[in-house]
Coordinates of C-alpha atoms in Angstrom, one line a residue:
M461 CA 146.4 65.4 91.7
L462 CA 149.0 65.5 94.1
R463 CA 150.7 68.3 92.2
Y464 CA 147.8 70.4 92.8
I465 CA 147.6 70.0 96.0
L466 CA 151.2 70.5 97.2
H467 CA 151.1 73.8 94.8
R468 CA 148.4 75.0 96.7
L469 CA 149.8 74.3 100.2
L470 CA 153.6 75.6 99.2
M471 CA 151.6 79.0 98.0
T472 CA 150.0 79.3 101.6
V473 CA 153.2 80.0 103.3
P474 CA 154.3 83.2 101.5
T475 CA 150.4 84.3 101.4
A476 CA 150.3 83.7 105.3
L477 CA 153.6 86.1 105.6
L478 CA 152.1 88.8 103.0
V479 CA 148.8 89.0 105.2
A480 CA 150.8 89.2 108.3
L481 CA 153.1 92.1 106.8
A482 CA 150.1 94.0 105.4
V483 CA 148.1 93.9 109.3
F484 CA 151.4 94.8 110.6
V485 CA 151.9 97.8 108.6
L486 CA 148.1 99.1 108.2
L487 CA 148.2 99.5 111.7
R488 CA 151.9 101.6 112.1
L489 CA 150.2 103.9 109.0
V490 CA 147.0 104.7 111.7
P491 CA 147.7 108.5 112.4
G492 CA 148.9 109.0 115.8
D493 CA 150.9 107.2 118.3
P494 CA 149.2 103.7 119.3
A495 CA 150.6 104.2 123.1
Q496 CA 148.9 107.4 123.2
L497 CA 145.6 106.1 121.4
M498 CA 145.3 103.8 123.6
L499 CA 145.6 105.5 127.1
G500 CA 144.6 109.6 126.3
D501 CA 145.5 112.5 126.2
T502 CA 146.0 112.2 130.4
A503 CA 149.0 109.7 130.4
T504 CA 152.0 110.6 131.7
E505 CA 155.2 110.0 129.5
E506 CA 156.6 107.4 132.5
T507 CA 153.1 105.6 131.3
L508 CA 153.4 106.0 127.6
A509 CA 157.2 104.8 127.9
E510 CA 156.3 101.7 129.7
L511 CA 153.4 100.8 127.3
R512 CA 155.7 101.6 123.9
Q513 CA 158.3 99.0 125.6
Q514 CA 155.7 96.9 126.6
L515 CA 154.4 96.8 123.1
G516 CA 157.7 96.9 121.2
L517 CA 156.9 100.2 119.8
D518 CA 160.3 101.9 120.8
R519 CA 162.2 99.8 118.6
P520 CA 162.7 100.1 114.8
I521 CA 159.6 98.9 112.3
P522 CA 161.7 95.8 110.8
V523 CA 162.4 94.7 114.5
Q524 CA 158.8 95.4 115.6
F525 CA 157.8 93.0 112.8
L526 CA 160.3 90.2 113.4
Y527 CA 159.7 90.5 116.9
W528 CA 155.7 90.3 116.3
L529 CA 156.0 88.0 114.0
G530 CA 158.2 85.3 116.4
N531 CA 155.3 85.8 119.1
V532 CA 152.9 85.2 116.7
A533 CA 154.4 81.6 115.4
Q534 CA 154.6 80.9 119.1
G535 CA 150.7 81.7 119.2
D536 CA 151.1 84.6 121.6
L537 CA 148.9 87.8 120.3
G538 CA 149.6 90.0 122.8
R539 CA 147.3 91.1 126.1
S540 CA 144.1 93.0 126.1
I541 CA 144.9 96.8 127.5
T542 CA 141.0 96.8 128.2
N543 CA 141.0 93.6 130.6
D544 CA 144.5 92.4 130.6
L545 CA 143.5 88.9 129.5
P546 CA 145.7 87.0 126.6
V547 CA 144.2 88.1 123.0
L548 CA 144.3 84.5 121.2
P549 CA 141.8 82.9 123.7
L550 CA 139.8 86.1 123.3
I551 CA 139.4 85.6 119.7
V552 CA 139.2 81.9 120.0
D553 CA 136.0 82.0 122.5
R554 CA 134.4 84.7 120.4
F555 CA 135.1 82.9 117.2
R556 CA 133.1 79.9 118.7
V557 CA 129.7 82.1 118.3
S558 CA 130.6 83.9 114.9
A559 CA 131.7 80.0 113.2
S560 CA 128.3 78.6 114.6
I561 CA 126.2 81.3 112.7
V562 CA 128.2 81.4 109.7
L563 CA 128.3 77.8 109.1
A564 CA 124.6 77.3 110.0
A565 CA 123.7 79.8 107.3
V566 CA 125.9 79.1 104.5
L567 CA 124.9 75.6 104.9
L568 CA 121.2 76.3 104.7
A569 CA 121.9 78.8 101.9
T570 CA 123.4 76.2 99.8
L571 CA 120.8 73.6 100.5
I572 CA 118.3 76.2 99.0
A573 CA 120.0 78.1 96.5
V574 CA 121.6 75.0 94.7
P575 CA 118.6 73.6 93.6
A576 CA 116.7 76.8 92.8
G577 CA 119.5 77.9 91.0
M578 CA 119.7 74.1 88.9
V579 CA 115.7 74.3 88.8
A580 CA 115.6 78.1 87.2
A581 CA 118.3 77.0 84.9
W582 CA 116.0 74.1 83.8
K583 CA 113.1 75.6 83.1
Q584 CA 114.7 78.4 81.4
N585 CA 112.8 82.0 80.3
S586 CA 110.0 80.0 82.0
L587 CA 107.8 81.7 84.5
G588 CA 109.1 79.7 87.3
D589 CA 112.6 81.0 86.1
L590 CA 111.6 84.8 86.2
L591 CA 110.2 84.1 89.6
I592 CA 113.3 82.5 90.7
V593 CA 115.6 85.1 89.2
A594 CA 113.7 88.3 90.5
G595 CA 113.3 86.6 94.0
A596 CA 117.2 86.4 94.2
T597 CA 117.6 89.9 92.5
M598 CA 115.9 91.4 95.6
L599 CA 117.4 89.3 97.8
L600 CA 120.8 90.0 96.9
S601 CA 119.9 93.8 97.0
I602 CA 118.8 94.0 100.3
P603 CA 121.6 95.4 103.2
S604 CA 122.0 92.7 105.6
F605 CA 122.0 95.5 108.8
W606 CA 118.3 96.6 107.2
L607 CA 116.6 92.9 106.6
G608 CA 118.3 92.4 110.6
L609 CA 116.5 95.1 111.6
L610 CA 113.4 94.2 109.8
M611 CA 113.0 90.7 111.2
L612 CA 114.0 91.8 114.7
L613 CA 111.1 94.1 114.8
L614 CA 108.8 91.6 113.3
F615 CA 109.6 88.5 114.9
G616 CA 110.7 90.1 118.2
V617 CA 108.9 93.1 118.7
K618 CA 105.3 92.7 117.1
L619 CA 105.1 89.1 117.0
G620 CA 107.5 88.3 120.1
W621 CA 108.3 85.3 119.2
L622 CA 112.1 85.3 119.4
P623 CA 114.6 87.2 121.6
V624 CA 115.3 90.6 120.2
V625 CA 118.7 91.4 122.4
G626 CA 121.2 88.8 124.1
Y627 CA 122.9 85.6 123.9
V628 CA 123.1 82.4 125.5
S629 CA 125.8 79.6 124.2
F630 CA 124.9 76.1 123.5
G631 CA 126.6 74.8 126.5
E632 CA 124.7 76.5 129.2
D633 CA 121.2 76.1 127.5
F634 CA 120.4 74.7 123.9
G635 CA 117.4 75.6 123.6
R636 CA 117.4 79.1 124.3
A637 CA 120.7 79.0 122.8
L638 CA 119.1 78.3 119.6
A639 CA 116.2 81.2 119.7
Y640 CA 119.0 83.6 120.0
V641 CA 120.5 82.4 116.6
V642 CA 117.4 81.9 114.9
L643 CA 116.7 85.5 113.6
P644 CA 121.2 86.3 112.6
V645 CA 121.2 82.9 110.9
A646 CA 118.2 83.6 109.1
T647 CA 119.3 87.0 108.3
L648 CA 122.6 85.8 106.9
T649 CA 121.1 82.8 105.0
L650 CA 118.4 85.2 102.8
I651 CA 121.1 87.3 101.9
E652 CA 123.5 84.7 100.6
I653 CA 120.5 82.8 99.1
G654 CA 120.6 85.3 96.4
V655 CA 124.0 85.4 95.0
V656 CA 124.2 81.7 95.3
T657 CA 121.1 80.9 93.4
R658 CA 122.6 83.0 90.5
M659 CA 125.7 81.5 90.4
A660 CA 124.2 78.1 90.4
R661 CA 121.6 78.9 87.7
A662 CA 124.7 80.3 85.5
A663 CA 126.7 77.5 86.0
T664 CA 124.3 74.8 85.3
I665 CA 122.8 76.6 82.1
E666 CA 126.3 76.4 80.8
V667 CA 126.7 72.3 81.3
L668 CA 123.6 72.0 79.9
R669 CA 124.8 72.9 76.8
L670 CA 127.6 70.7 76.8
E671 CA 127.4 67.6 74.3
Y672 CA 127.5 65.1 77.0
I673 CA 124.0 66.3 78.3
T674 CA 122.7 66.1 74.6
H675 CA 123.9 62.3 74.4
A676 CA 122.4 61.6 77.4
R677 CA 118.9 63.0 76.8
A678 CA 119.4 61.3 73.0
K679 CA 119.9 58.0 75.2
G680 CA 116.2 58.9 76.7
V681 CA 117.6 59.1 80.3
P682 CA 115.1 60.8 82.0
E683 CA 115.4 64.9 82.9
G684 CA 115.7 64.3 86.4
R685 CA 118.3 62.0 86.2
V686 CA 120.1 64.1 83.7
L687 CA 119.8 67.3 86.0
W688 CA 120.9 65.8 89.2
R689 CA 123.6 63.1 88.2
H690 CA 124.7 64.5 85.2
A691 CA 124.9 68.3 85.1
L692 CA 124.9 68.4 89.0
P693 CA 128.5 67.5 89.4
N694 CA 130.1 69.8 86.9
A695 CA 127.6 72.8 87.7
F696 CA 128.5 72.7 91.4
A697 CA 132.2 73.2 91.3
P698 CA 132.3 77.3 90.2
T699 CA 129.3 77.3 92.6
W700 CA 131.2 76.0 95.4
T701 CA 134.4 78.3 94.9
L702 CA 131.7 81.0 95.4
I703 CA 130.6 79.3 98.7
G704 CA 134.3 79.5 99.5
L705 CA 135.0 82.9 99.0
I706 CA 131.5 83.8 101.0
L707 CA 132.1 81.9 104.0
G708 CA 135.4 83.5 104.2
N709 CA 134.0 86.9 103.6
L710 CA 131.2 86.1 106.2
L711 CA 133.7 85.0 108.9
G712 CA 135.6 88.0 108.7
G713 CA 132.4 90.2 108.2
I714 CA 130.0 89.5 110.4
A715 CA 130.5 92.3 112.6
V716 CA 127.1 94.3 111.1
I717 CA 125.3 91.4 111.8
E718 CA 126.5 91.2 115.4
T719 CA 126.0 94.5 116.1
V720 CA 122.4 94.6 115.1
F721 CA 121.6 91.1 117.2
T722 CA 124.4 92.3 120.2
L723 CA 126.1 88.9 119.5
P724 CA 129.3 88.6 121.6
G725 CA 131.2 87.1 117.9
L726 CA 134.7 87.9 116.6
G727 CA 133.5 91.0 114.6
R728 CA 132.1 92.5 117.6
L729 CA 134.9 92.0 119.7
L730 CA 137.0 93.6 116.3
V731 CA 134.5 96.8 116.8
D732 CA 134.9 97.2 120.6
G733 CA 138.8 97.2 120.2
I734 CA 138.6 99.7 117.4
F735 CA 136.3 102.3 120.0
A736 CA 138.3 100.8 123.0
R737 CA 141.6 101.9 121.2
D738 CA 143.0 98.5 122.1
Y739 CA 145.7 98.0 119.9
P740 CA 146.7 94.3 120.8
V741 CA 143.3 93.2 120.0
V742 CA 142.6 95.2 116.9
Q743 CA 145.8 93.5 115.5
G744 CA 144.8 90.4 116.6
C745 CA 141.5 90.2 115.0
L746 CA 142.6 91.5 111.9
L747 CA 145.3 88.9 111.8
F748 CA 143.0 86.0 112.7
I749 CA 140.4 87.0 110.3
A750 CA 142.9 87.5 107.2
I751 CA 144.5 84.0 108.3
L752 CA 141.3 82.4 108.4
Y753 CA 140.3 83.8 104.8
V754 CA 143.7 82.5 103.5
L755 CA 142.9 78.9 105.1
V756 CA 139.1 78.5 103.9
N757 CA 140.4 79.3 100.4
L758 CA 142.8 76.7 100.8
L759 CA 140.3 74.2 101.8
V760 CA 138.4 75.2 99.2
D761 CA 141.2 74.7 96.6
L762 CA 142.2 71.5 98.1
L763 CA 138.3 70.2 97.8
Y764 CA 138.1 71.5 94.4
P765 CA 138.8 68.6 92.8
V766 CA 136.6 66.6 94.3
F767 CA 133.9 68.6 92.4
D768 CA 135.9 69.0 88.9
P769 CA 137.0 65.9 87.2
R770 CA 139.5 67.6 85.3
V771 CA 141.3 69.1 88.3
A772 CA 141.8 65.5 89.9
A773 CA 143.1 64.3 86.5
E774 CA 146.2 66.6 86.2

């Protein structure tokens, strides 16, 4: 167990360095002069030279990377060109919005999809199994932006139950804030229910075929106890891995949902930074999202022994 944890922790350091290098190189591969892209065609040579010096773009590429990496290690991601604010506090503030929506959606999807997948596996090839699989497949095939627009049209425009645009933080007014996040959370929940249900079903079917399940049934253990007490712990391990990947993907790729529902989250900040050609904001957002994905996967790996006794025994 300890060896497993130490191995995962040690692997995180080179992974994070490679992620930082990839973000740095990819942005440097974008065609054109970053300073020219940010300031526009009307900028003077003096202004361009000042911005290049400010961003360290007048130095050799390896020196730029080491200088930037040193600043990142100190929590300095630069300052936004658009509003002259530090990038890191700006990212953290926007991330709170994204995290609240994604975490709620993943939790709800897990609470609904895992039991549904297990019941479908328990009643394999029955009418209930076919209905659950069909529903999961349908949800899996729906684009998130289309479902979001459909829910906006139905519950916001037609029925008028929920607000269509805007956002209020939970610290200002909890009730209003809840009304603004219901639709985006519901959209993400419905989308992710499909994939988690299918994974939970497949994992449970595999576990139900093992000998210890047959032995428990032969001893007269009730089916409900066989399913939830004996099958669930082993069937949930691969599902947990998938949930971790979904969580990382949503935290990094929620820009579409935030754009549809006009939420001031991390994805929207990245999109706005791209359109505004705000080089430090784009670079900071990409690095933050990449490191966040690495940390989420590390957390999944560290918690994996809780769900898989075979790993815990190593």
